[in-house]
């Protein structure tokens, strides 16, 4: 991977950019966005981080910012600045985030079907089954990359102090065995594990070589094995 202007190349036409940490219930959460350059040079921005001039310049050299993606109701903190800075961009969010951020004019709600703008290169599905939250999961076909936010968290243990690390270990989000946080996993008991298994089956039907995570260490080897291991909790409770 090459690192230039804070953009880290994952594969051809796909980059990640690490942002500042944000506080979430007393825990320091890293932020990371994914940039995909489509065949027409339009940029697809997943989970936008805080915008600054150097980042804007780096993106300008890649192409035109055209699509802004809020994949779940927790990933919207910096979206407003992007909407203002890129007025021509189309903005998409899950049903939950569209309701939560009624101050933002969303182009459309994300569904299980990719938008025509990017369907040739990016597939998507909503991970269903929880009354607590739904997340839209994306798959970049050319690079065989799965892109998730909170569906899997995989923090370096050193990211936390001692007491935080103990809690993070308990909730199951420490590398190299990261998974969905315990509270979200538990919520499927009050929803539909069958729907969740159907979502997982669809994701596993994709030929995944890399997994980009918003929180923690991305997966560049044995991605499919990691994914299966990460969701053993779902099979066990089926």
PDB file of N, CA, C and O in Angstrom, residues 33-92:
ATOM      1  N   UNK A  33     -12.327   6.686   6.311  1.00  0.00           N
ATOM      2  CA  UNK A  33     -13.241   6.691   5.171  1.00  0.00           C
ATOM      3  C   UNK A  33     -12.600   5.940   4.004  1.00  0.00           C
ATOM      4  O   UNK A  33     -11.386   5.722   3.963  1.00  0.00           O
ATOM      5  N   UNK A  34     -13.453   5.534   3.086  1.00  0.00           N
ATOM      6  CA  UNK A  34     -13.012   4.823   1.888  1.00  0.00           C
ATOM      7  C   UNK A  34     -13.390   5.650   0.669  1.00  0.00           C
ATOM      8  O   UNK A  34     -14.486   6.194   0.599  1.00  0.00           O
ATOM      9  N   UNK A  35     -12.453   5.738  -0.266  1.00  0.00           N
ATOM     10  CA  UNK A  35     -12.690   6.466  -1.519  1.00  0.00           C
ATOM     11  C   UNK A  35     -12.561   5.490  -2.679  1.00  0.00           C
ATOM     12  O   UNK A  35     -11.554   4.773  -2.778  1.00  0.00           O
ATOM     13  N   UNK A  36     -13.556   5.458  -3.534  1.00  0.00           N
ATOM     14  CA  UNK A  36     -13.487   4.656  -4.754  1.00  0.00           C
ATOM     15  C   UNK A  36     -13.628   5.589  -5.946  1.00  0.00           C
ATOM     16  O   UNK A  36     -14.519   6.432  -5.983  1.00  0.00           O
ATOM     17  N   UNK A  37     -12.719   5.447  -6.893  1.00  0.00           N
ATOM     18  CA  UNK A  37     -12.833   6.200  -8.147  1.00  0.00           C
ATOM     19  C   UNK A  37     -13.503   5.296  -9.175  1.00  0.00           C
ATOM     20  O   UNK A  37     -12.982   4.241  -9.538  1.00  0.00           O
ATOM     21  N   UNK A  38     -14.678   5.721  -9.617  1.00  0.00           N
ATOM     22  CA  UNK A  38     -15.421   4.959 -10.610  1.00  0.00           C
ATOM     23  C   UNK A  38     -14.812   5.162 -11.997  1.00  0.00           C
ATOM     24  O   UNK A  38     -13.959   6.033 -12.195  1.00  0.00           O
ATOM     25  N   UNK A  39     -15.271   4.373 -12.959  1.00  0.00           N
ATOM     26  CA  UNK A  39     -14.682   4.395 -14.302  1.00  0.00           C
ATOM     27  C   UNK A  39     -14.781   5.766 -14.966  1.00  0.00           C
ATOM     28  O   UNK A  39     -13.956   6.118 -15.808  1.00  0.00           O
ATOM     29  N   UNK A  40     -15.794   6.564 -14.568  1.00  0.00           N
ATOM     30  CA  UNK A  40     -15.981   7.894 -15.162  1.00  0.00           C
ATOM     31  C   UNK A  40     -15.253   8.988 -14.370  1.00  0.00           C
ATOM     32  O   UNK A  40     -15.520  10.177 -14.553  1.00  0.00           O
ATOM     33  N   UNK A  41     -14.348   8.574 -13.482  1.00  0.00           N
ATOM     34  CA  UNK A  41     -13.551   9.498 -12.644  1.00  0.00           C
ATOM     35  C   UNK A  41     -14.357  10.169 -11.536  1.00  0.00           C
ATOM     36  O   UNK A  41     -13.863  11.086 -10.875  1.00  0.00           O
ATOM     37  N   UNK A  42     -15.583   9.733 -11.303  1.00  0.00           N
ATOM     38  CA  UNK A  42     -16.356  10.247 -10.181  1.00  0.00           C
ATOM     39  C   UNK A  42     -15.920   9.519  -8.908  1.00  0.00           C
ATOM     40  O   UNK A  42     -15.645   8.313  -8.933  1.00  0.00           O
ATOM     41  N   UNK A  43     -15.872  10.267  -7.806  1.00  0.00           N
ATOM     42  CA  UNK A  43     -15.429   9.693  -6.535  1.00  0.00           C
ATOM     43  C   UNK A  43     -16.625   9.351  -5.655  1.00  0.00           C
ATOM     44  O   UNK A  43     -17.538  10.153  -5.473  1.00  0.00           O
ATOM     45  N   UNK A  44     -16.556   8.154  -5.098  1.00  0.00           N
ATOM     46  CA  UNK A  44     -17.567   7.611  -4.197  1.00  0.00           C
ATOM     47  C   UNK A  44     -16.948   7.597  -2.807  1.00  0.00           C
ATOM     48  O   UNK A  44     -15.921   6.941  -2.578  1.00  0.00           O
ATOM     49  N   UNK A  45     -17.531   8.362  -1.886  1.00  0.00           N
ATOM     50  CA  UNK A  45     -16.928   8.577  -0.566  1.00  0.00           C
ATOM     51  C   UNK A  45     -17.768   7.884   0.500  1.00  0.00           C
ATOM     52  O   UNK A  45     -18.918   8.254   0.731  1.00  0.00           O
ATOM     53  N   UNK A  46     -17.177   6.910   1.163  1.00  0.00           N
ATOM     54  CA  UNK A  46     -17.874   6.116   2.173  1.00  0.00           C
ATOM     55  C   UNK A  46     -17.456   6.555   3.575  1.00  0.00           C
ATOM     56  O   UNK A  46     -16.274   6.621   3.897  1.00  0.00           O
ATOM     57  N   UNK A  47     -18.430   6.891   4.405  1.00  0.00           N
ATOM     58  CA  UNK A  47     -18.207   7.303   5.793  1.00  0.00           C
ATOM     59  C   UNK A  47     -17.216   8.462   5.888  1.00  0.00           C
ATOM     60  O   UNK A  47     -16.111   8.322   6.427  1.00  0.00           O
ATOM     61  N   UNK A  48     -17.582   9.634   5.368  1.00  0.00           N
ATOM     62  CA  UNK A  48     -16.657  10.776   5.316  1.00  0.00           C
ATOM     63  C   UNK A  48     -16.107  11.161   6.690  1.00  0.00           C
ATOM     64  O   UNK A  48     -16.832  11.188   7.683  1.00  0.00           O
ATOM     65  N   UNK A  49     -14.792  11.426   6.732  1.00  0.00           N
ATOM     66  CA  UNK A  49     -14.133  11.907   7.946  1.00  0.00           C
ATOM     67  C   UNK A  49     -14.144  13.436   7.921  1.00  0.00           C
ATOM     68  O   UNK A  49     -14.684  14.046   6.993  1.00  0.00           O
ATOM     69  N   UNK A  50     -13.548  14.056   8.941  1.00  0.00           N
ATOM     70  CA  UNK A  50     -13.527  15.521   8.980  1.00  0.00           C
ATOM     71  C   UNK A  50     -12.796  16.061   7.748  1.00  0.00           C
ATOM     72  O   UNK A  50     -11.712  15.599   7.402  1.00  0.00           O
ATOM     73  N   UNK A  51     -13.385  17.051   7.121  1.00  0.00           N
ATOM     74  CA  UNK A  51     -12.843  17.626   5.889  1.00  0.00           C
ATOM     75  C   UNK A  51     -11.879  18.768   6.211  1.00  0.00           C
ATOM     76  O   UNK A  51     -12.150  19.589   7.078  1.00  0.00           O
ATOM     77  N   UNK A  52     -10.741  18.774   5.521  1.00  0.00           N
ATOM     78  CA  UNK A  52      -9.818  19.907   5.634  1.00  0.00           C
ATOM     79  C   UNK A  52      -9.234  20.201   4.250  1.00  0.00           C
ATOM     80  O   UNK A  52      -9.489  19.471   3.289  1.00  0.00           O
ATOM     81  N   UNK A  53      -8.447  21.262   4.156  1.00  0.00           N
ATOM     82  CA  UNK A  53      -7.951  21.708   2.847  1.00  0.00           C
ATOM     83  C   UNK A  53      -7.031  20.692   2.186  1.00  0.00           C
ATOM     84  O   UNK A  53      -7.108  20.469   0.977  1.00  0.00           O
ATOM     85  N   UNK A  54      -6.153  20.063   2.966  1.00  0.00           N
ATOM     86  CA  UNK A  54      -5.218  19.105   2.365  1.00  0.00           C
ATOM     87  C   UNK A  54      -5.960  17.885   1.822  1.00  0.00           C
ATOM     88  O   UNK A  54      -5.611  17.345   0.763  1.00  0.00           O
ATOM     89  N   UNK A  55      -7.000  17.474   2.526  1.00  0.00           N
ATOM     90  CA  UNK A  55      -7.803  16.348   2.051  1.00  0.00           C
ATOM     91  C   UNK A  55      -8.565  16.732   0.790  1.00  0.00           C
ATOM     92  O   UNK A  55      -8.626  15.953  -0.173  1.00  0.00           O
ATOM     93  N   UNK A  56      -9.115  17.938   0.772  1.00  0.00           N
ATOM     94  CA  UNK A  56      -9.820  18.404  -0.424  1.00  0.00           C
ATOM     95  C   UNK A  56      -8.900  18.436  -1.636  1.00  0.00           C
ATOM     96  O   UNK A  56      -9.286  18.052  -2.736  1.00  0.00           O
ATOM     97  N   UNK A  57      -7.671  18.872  -1.433  1.00  0.00           N
ATOM     98  CA  UNK A  57      -6.703  18.949  -2.526  1.00  0.00           C
ATOM     99  C   UNK A  57      -6.339  17.551  -3.026  1.00  0.00           C
ATOM    100  O   UNK A  57      -6.255  17.310  -4.232  1.00  0.00           O
ATOM    101  N   UNK A  58      -6.147  16.631  -2.085  1.00  0.00           N
ATOM    102  CA  UNK A  58      -5.805  15.255  -2.462  1.00  0.00           C
ATOM    103  C   UNK A  58      -6.931  14.621  -3.276  1.00  0.00           C
ATOM    104  O   UNK A  58      -6.685  13.920  -4.268  1.00  0.00           O
ATOM    105  N   UNK A  59      -8.169  14.876  -2.874  1.00  0.00           N
ATOM    106  CA  UNK A  59      -9.319  14.326  -3.597  1.00  0.00           C
ATOM    107  C   UNK A  59      -9.460  14.952  -4.977  1.00  0.00           C
ATOM    108  O   UNK A  59      -9.819  14.274  -5.949  1.00  0.00           O
ATOM    109  N   UNK A  60      -9.159  16.234  -5.054  1.00  0.00           N
ATOM    110  CA  UNK A  60      -9.254  16.947  -6.336  1.00  0.00           C
ATOM    111  C   UNK A  60      -8.337  16.318  -7.379  1.00  0.00           C
ATOM    112  O   UNK A  60      -8.654  16.270  -8.570  1.00  0.00           O
ATOM    113  N   UNK A  61      -7.204  15.807  -6.916  1.00  0.00           N
ATOM    114  CA  UNK A  61      -6.248  15.177  -7.830  1.00  0.00           C
ATOM    115  C   UNK A  61      -6.714  13.794  -8.288  1.00  0.00           C
ATOM    116  O   UNK A  61      -6.236  13.272  -9.291  1.00  0.00           O
ATOM    117  N   UNK A  62      -7.657  13.221  -7.546  1.00  0.00           N
ATOM    118  CA  UNK A  62      -8.164  11.888  -7.904  1.00  0.00           C
ATOM    119  C   UNK A  62      -9.332  11.954  -8.878  1.00  0.00           C
ATOM    120  O   UNK A  62      -9.474  11.097  -9.755  1.00  0.00           O
ATOM    121  N   UNK A  63     -10.198  12.946  -8.685  1.00  0.00           N
ATOM    122  CA  UNK A  63     -11.402  13.035  -9.515  1.00  0.00           C
ATOM    123  C   UNK A  63     -12.405  13.974  -8.885  1.00  0.00           C
ATOM    124  O   UNK A  63     -12.066  14.811  -8.050  1.00  0.00           O
ATOM    125  N   UNK A  64     -13.673  13.831  -9.264  1.00  0.00           N
ATOM    126  CA  UNK A  64     -14.743  14.702  -8.754  1.00  0.00           C
ATOM    127  C   UNK A  64     -15.535  13.993  -7.665  1.00  0.00           C
ATOM    128  O   UNK A  64     -16.051  12.884  -7.878  1.00  0.00           O
ATOM    129  N   UNK A  65     -15.635  14.608  -6.500  1.00  0.00           N
ATOM    130  CA  UNK A  65     -16.448  14.046  -5.417  1.00  0.00           C
ATOM    131  C   UNK A  65     -17.909  14.078  -5.853  1.00  0.00           C
ATOM    132  O   UNK A  65     -18.486  15.137  -6.065  1.00  0.00           O
ATOM    133  N   UNK A  66     -18.501  12.900  -5.985  1.00  0.00           N
ATOM    134  CA  UNK A  66     -19.840  12.821  -6.565  1.00  0.00           C
ATOM    135  C   UNK A  66     -20.870  12.129  -5.669  1.00  0.00           C
ATOM    136  O   UNK A  66     -22.045  12.464  -5.694  1.00  0.00           O
ATOM    137  N   UNK A  67     -20.432  11.156  -4.845  1.00  0.00           N
ATOM    138  CA  UNK A  67     -21.370  10.401  -4.025  1.00  0.00           C
ATOM    139  C   UNK A  67     -20.875  10.350  -2.579  1.00  0.00           C
ATOM    140  O   UNK A  67     -19.719   9.988  -2.332  1.00  0.00           O
ATOM    141  N   UNK A  68     -21.735  10.718  -1.649  1.00  0.00           N
ATOM    142  CA  UNK A  68     -21.415  10.711  -0.227  1.00  0.00           C
ATOM    143  C   UNK A  68     -22.295   9.657   0.447  1.00  0.00           C
ATOM    144  O   UNK A  68     -23.518   9.689   0.307  1.00  0.00           O
ATOM    145  N   UNK A  69     -21.649   8.750   1.185  1.00  0.00           N
ATOM    146  CA  UNK A  69     -22.352   7.594   1.730  1.00  0.00           C
ATOM    147  C   UNK A  69     -22.288   7.579   3.256  1.00  0.00           C
ATOM    148  O   UNK A  69     -21.204   7.552   3.843  1.00  0.00           O
ATOM    149  N   UNK A  70     -23.469   7.580   3.902  1.00  0.00           N
ATOM    150  CA  UNK A  70     -23.574   7.395   5.359  1.00  0.00           C
ATOM    151  C   UNK A  70     -24.141   5.992   5.585  1.00  0.00           C
ATOM    152  O   UNK A  70     -25.359   5.793   5.503  1.00  0.00           O
ATOM    153  N   UNK A  71     -23.274   5.002   5.878  1.00  0.00           N
ATOM    154  CA  UNK A  71     -23.695   3.590   5.839  1.00  0.00           C
ATOM    155  C   UNK A  71     -24.525   3.109   7.021  1.00  0.00           C
ATOM    156  O   UNK A  71     -25.158   2.063   6.937  1.00  0.00           O
ATOM    157  N   UNK A  72     -24.507   3.847   8.140  1.00  0.00           N
ATOM    158  CA  UNK A  72     -25.406   3.524   9.248  1.00  0.00           C
ATOM    159  C   UNK A  72     -25.635   4.779  10.085  1.00  0.00           C
ATOM    160  O   UNK A  72     -25.034   5.830   9.826  1.00  0.00           O
ATOM    161  N   UNK A  73     -26.473   4.677  11.099  1.00  0.00           N
ATOM    162  CA  UNK A  73     -26.913   5.866  11.837  1.00  0.00           C
ATOM    163  C   UNK A  73     -25.833   6.454  12.742  1.00  0.00           C
ATOM    164  O   UNK A  73     -26.040   7.515  13.332  1.00  0.00           O
ATOM    165  N   UNK A  74     -24.677   5.794  12.857  1.00  0.00           N
ATOM    166  CA  UNK A  74     -23.577   6.328  13.658  1.00  0.00           C
ATOM    167  C   UNK A  74     -22.530   7.055  12.811  1.00  0.00           C
ATOM    168  O   UNK A  74     -21.683   7.757  13.349  1.00  0.00           O
ATOM    169  N   UNK A  75     -22.589   6.873  11.498  1.00  0.00           N
ATOM    170  CA  UNK A  75     -21.538   7.417  10.628  1.00  0.00           C
ATOM    171  C   UNK A  75     -22.047   8.599   9.804  1.00  0.00           C
ATOM    172  O   UNK A  75     -22.279   8.498   8.611  1.00  0.00           O
ATOM    173  N   UNK A  76     -22.197   9.723  10.502  1.00  0.00           N
ATOM    174  CA  UNK A  76     -22.744  10.911   9.849  1.00  0.00           C
ATOM    175  C   UNK A  76     -22.147  12.200  10.417  1.00  0.00           C
ATOM    176  O   UNK A  76     -22.509  13.293   9.992  1.00  0.00           O
ATOM    177  N   UNK A  77     -21.209  12.077  11.371  1.00  0.00           N
ATOM    178  CA  UNK A  77     -20.744  13.233  12.151  1.00  0.00           C
ATOM    179  C   UNK A  77     -20.237  14.374  11.287  1.00  0.00           C
ATOM    180  O   UNK A  77     -20.466  15.547  11.587  1.00  0.00           O
ATOM    181  N   UNK A  78     -19.533  14.053  10.208  1.00  0.00           N
ATOM    182  CA  UNK A  78     -18.880  15.086   9.399  1.00  0.00           C
ATOM    183  C   UNK A  78     -19.577  15.320   8.064  1.00  0.00           C
ATOM    184  O   UNK A  78     -19.073  16.053   7.214  1.00  0.00           O
ATOM    185  N   UNK A  79     -20.727  14.705   7.893  1.00  0.00           N
ATOM    186  CA  UNK A  79     -21.402  14.729   6.589  1.00  0.00           C
ATOM    187  C   UNK A  79     -21.812  16.137   6.155  1.00  0.00           C
ATOM    188  O   UNK A  79     -21.694  16.487   4.977  1.00  0.00           O
ATOM    189  N   UNK A  80     -22.275  16.954   7.106  1.00  0.00           N
ATOM    190  CA  UNK A  80     -22.779  18.293   6.764  1.00  0.00           C
ATOM    191  C   UNK A  80     -21.748  19.129   6.017  1.00  0.00           C
ATOM    192  O   UNK A  80     -22.070  19.800   5.030  1.00  0.00           O
ATOM    193  N   UNK A  81     -20.488  19.096   6.494  1.00  0.00           N
ATOM    194  CA  UNK A  81     -19.434  19.886   5.857  1.00  0.00           C
ATOM    195  C   UNK A  81     -19.188  19.443   4.423  1.00  0.00           C
ATOM    196  O   UNK A  81     -18.902  20.263   3.545  1.00  0.00           O
ATOM    197  N   UNK A  82     -19.298  18.148   4.190  1.00  0.00           N
ATOM    198  CA  UNK A  82     -19.110  17.626   2.824  1.00  0.00           C
ATOM    199  C   UNK A  82     -20.247  18.072   1.916  1.00  0.00           C
ATOM    200  O   UNK A  82     -20.014  18.427   0.761  1.00  0.00           O
ATOM    201  N   UNK A  83     -21.456  18.034   2.437  1.00  0.00           N
ATOM    202  CA  UNK A  83     -22.626  18.449   1.651  1.00  0.00           C
ATOM    203  C   UNK A  83     -22.489  19.907   1.237  1.00  0.00           C
ATOM    204  O   UNK A  83     -22.785  20.283   0.093  1.00  0.00           O
ATOM    205  N   UNK A  84     -21.992  20.740   2.150  1.00  0.00           N
ATOM    206  CA  UNK A  84     -21.789  22.166   1.860  1.00  0.00           C
ATOM    207  C   UNK A  84     -20.639  22.367   0.878  1.00  0.00           C
ATOM    208  O   UNK A  84     -20.740  23.149  -0.074  1.00  0.00           O
ATOM    209  N   UNK A  85     -19.541  21.642   1.095  1.00  0.00           N
ATOM    210  CA  UNK A  85     -18.340  21.827   0.267  1.00  0.00           C
ATOM    211  C   UNK A  85     -18.488  21.245  -1.135  1.00  0.00           C
ATOM    212  O   UNK A  85     -17.824  21.700  -2.072  1.00  0.00           O
ATOM    213  N   UNK A  86     -19.345  20.230  -1.269  1.00  0.00           N
ATOM    214  CA  UNK A  86     -19.542  19.581  -2.571  1.00  0.00           C
ATOM    215  C   UNK A  86     -21.039  19.598  -2.922  1.00  0.00           C
ATOM    216  O   UNK A  86     -21.717  18.565  -2.854  1.00  0.00           O
ATOM    217  N   UNK A  87     -21.561  20.761  -3.287  1.00  0.00           N
ATOM    218  CA  UNK A  87     -23.015  20.897  -3.532  1.00  0.00           C
ATOM    219  C   UNK A  87     -23.531  20.053  -4.691  1.00  0.00           C
ATOM    220  O   UNK A  87     -24.737  19.760  -4.742  1.00  0.00           O
ATOM    221  N   UNK A  88     -22.642  19.632  -5.591  1.00  0.00           N
ATOM    222  CA  UNK A  88     -23.079  18.794  -6.719  1.00  0.00           C
ATOM    223  C   UNK A  88     -23.129  17.314  -6.361  1.00  0.00           C
ATOM    224  O   UNK A  88     -23.651  16.493  -7.128  1.00  0.00           O
ATOM    225  N   UNK A  89     -22.582  16.964  -5.207  1.00  0.00           N
ATOM    226  CA  UNK A  89     -22.544  15.558  -4.808  1.00  0.00           C
ATOM    227  C   UNK A  89     -23.934  15.062  -4.413  1.00  0.00           C
ATOM    228  O   UNK A  89     -24.755  15.820  -3.893  1.00  0.00           O
ATOM    229  N   UNK A  90     -24.182  13.787  -4.657  1.00  0.00           N
ATOM    230  CA  UNK A  90     -25.428  13.142  -4.247  1.00  0.00           C
ATOM    231  C   UNK A  90     -25.168  12.426  -2.922  1.00  0.00           C
ATOM    232  O   UNK A  90     -24.135  11.784  -2.749  1.00  0.00           O
ATOM    233  N   UNK A  91     -26.108  12.538  -1.985  1.00  0.00           N
ATOM    234  CA  UNK A  91     -25.909  12.032  -0.632  1.00  0.00           C
ATOM    235  C   UNK A  91     -26.879  10.898  -0.338  1.00  0.00           C
ATOM    236  O   UNK A  91     -28.086  11.023  -0.574  1.00  0.00           O
ATOM    237  N   UNK A  92     -26.336   9.791   0.179  1.00  0.00           N
ATOM    238  CA  UNK A  92     -27.140   8.598   0.448  1.00  0.00           C
ATOM    239  C   UNK A  92     -26.912   8.131   1.878  1.00  0.00           C
ATOM    240  O   UNK A  92     -25.794   8.159   2.383  1.00  0.00           O
TER     241      UNK A  92
END
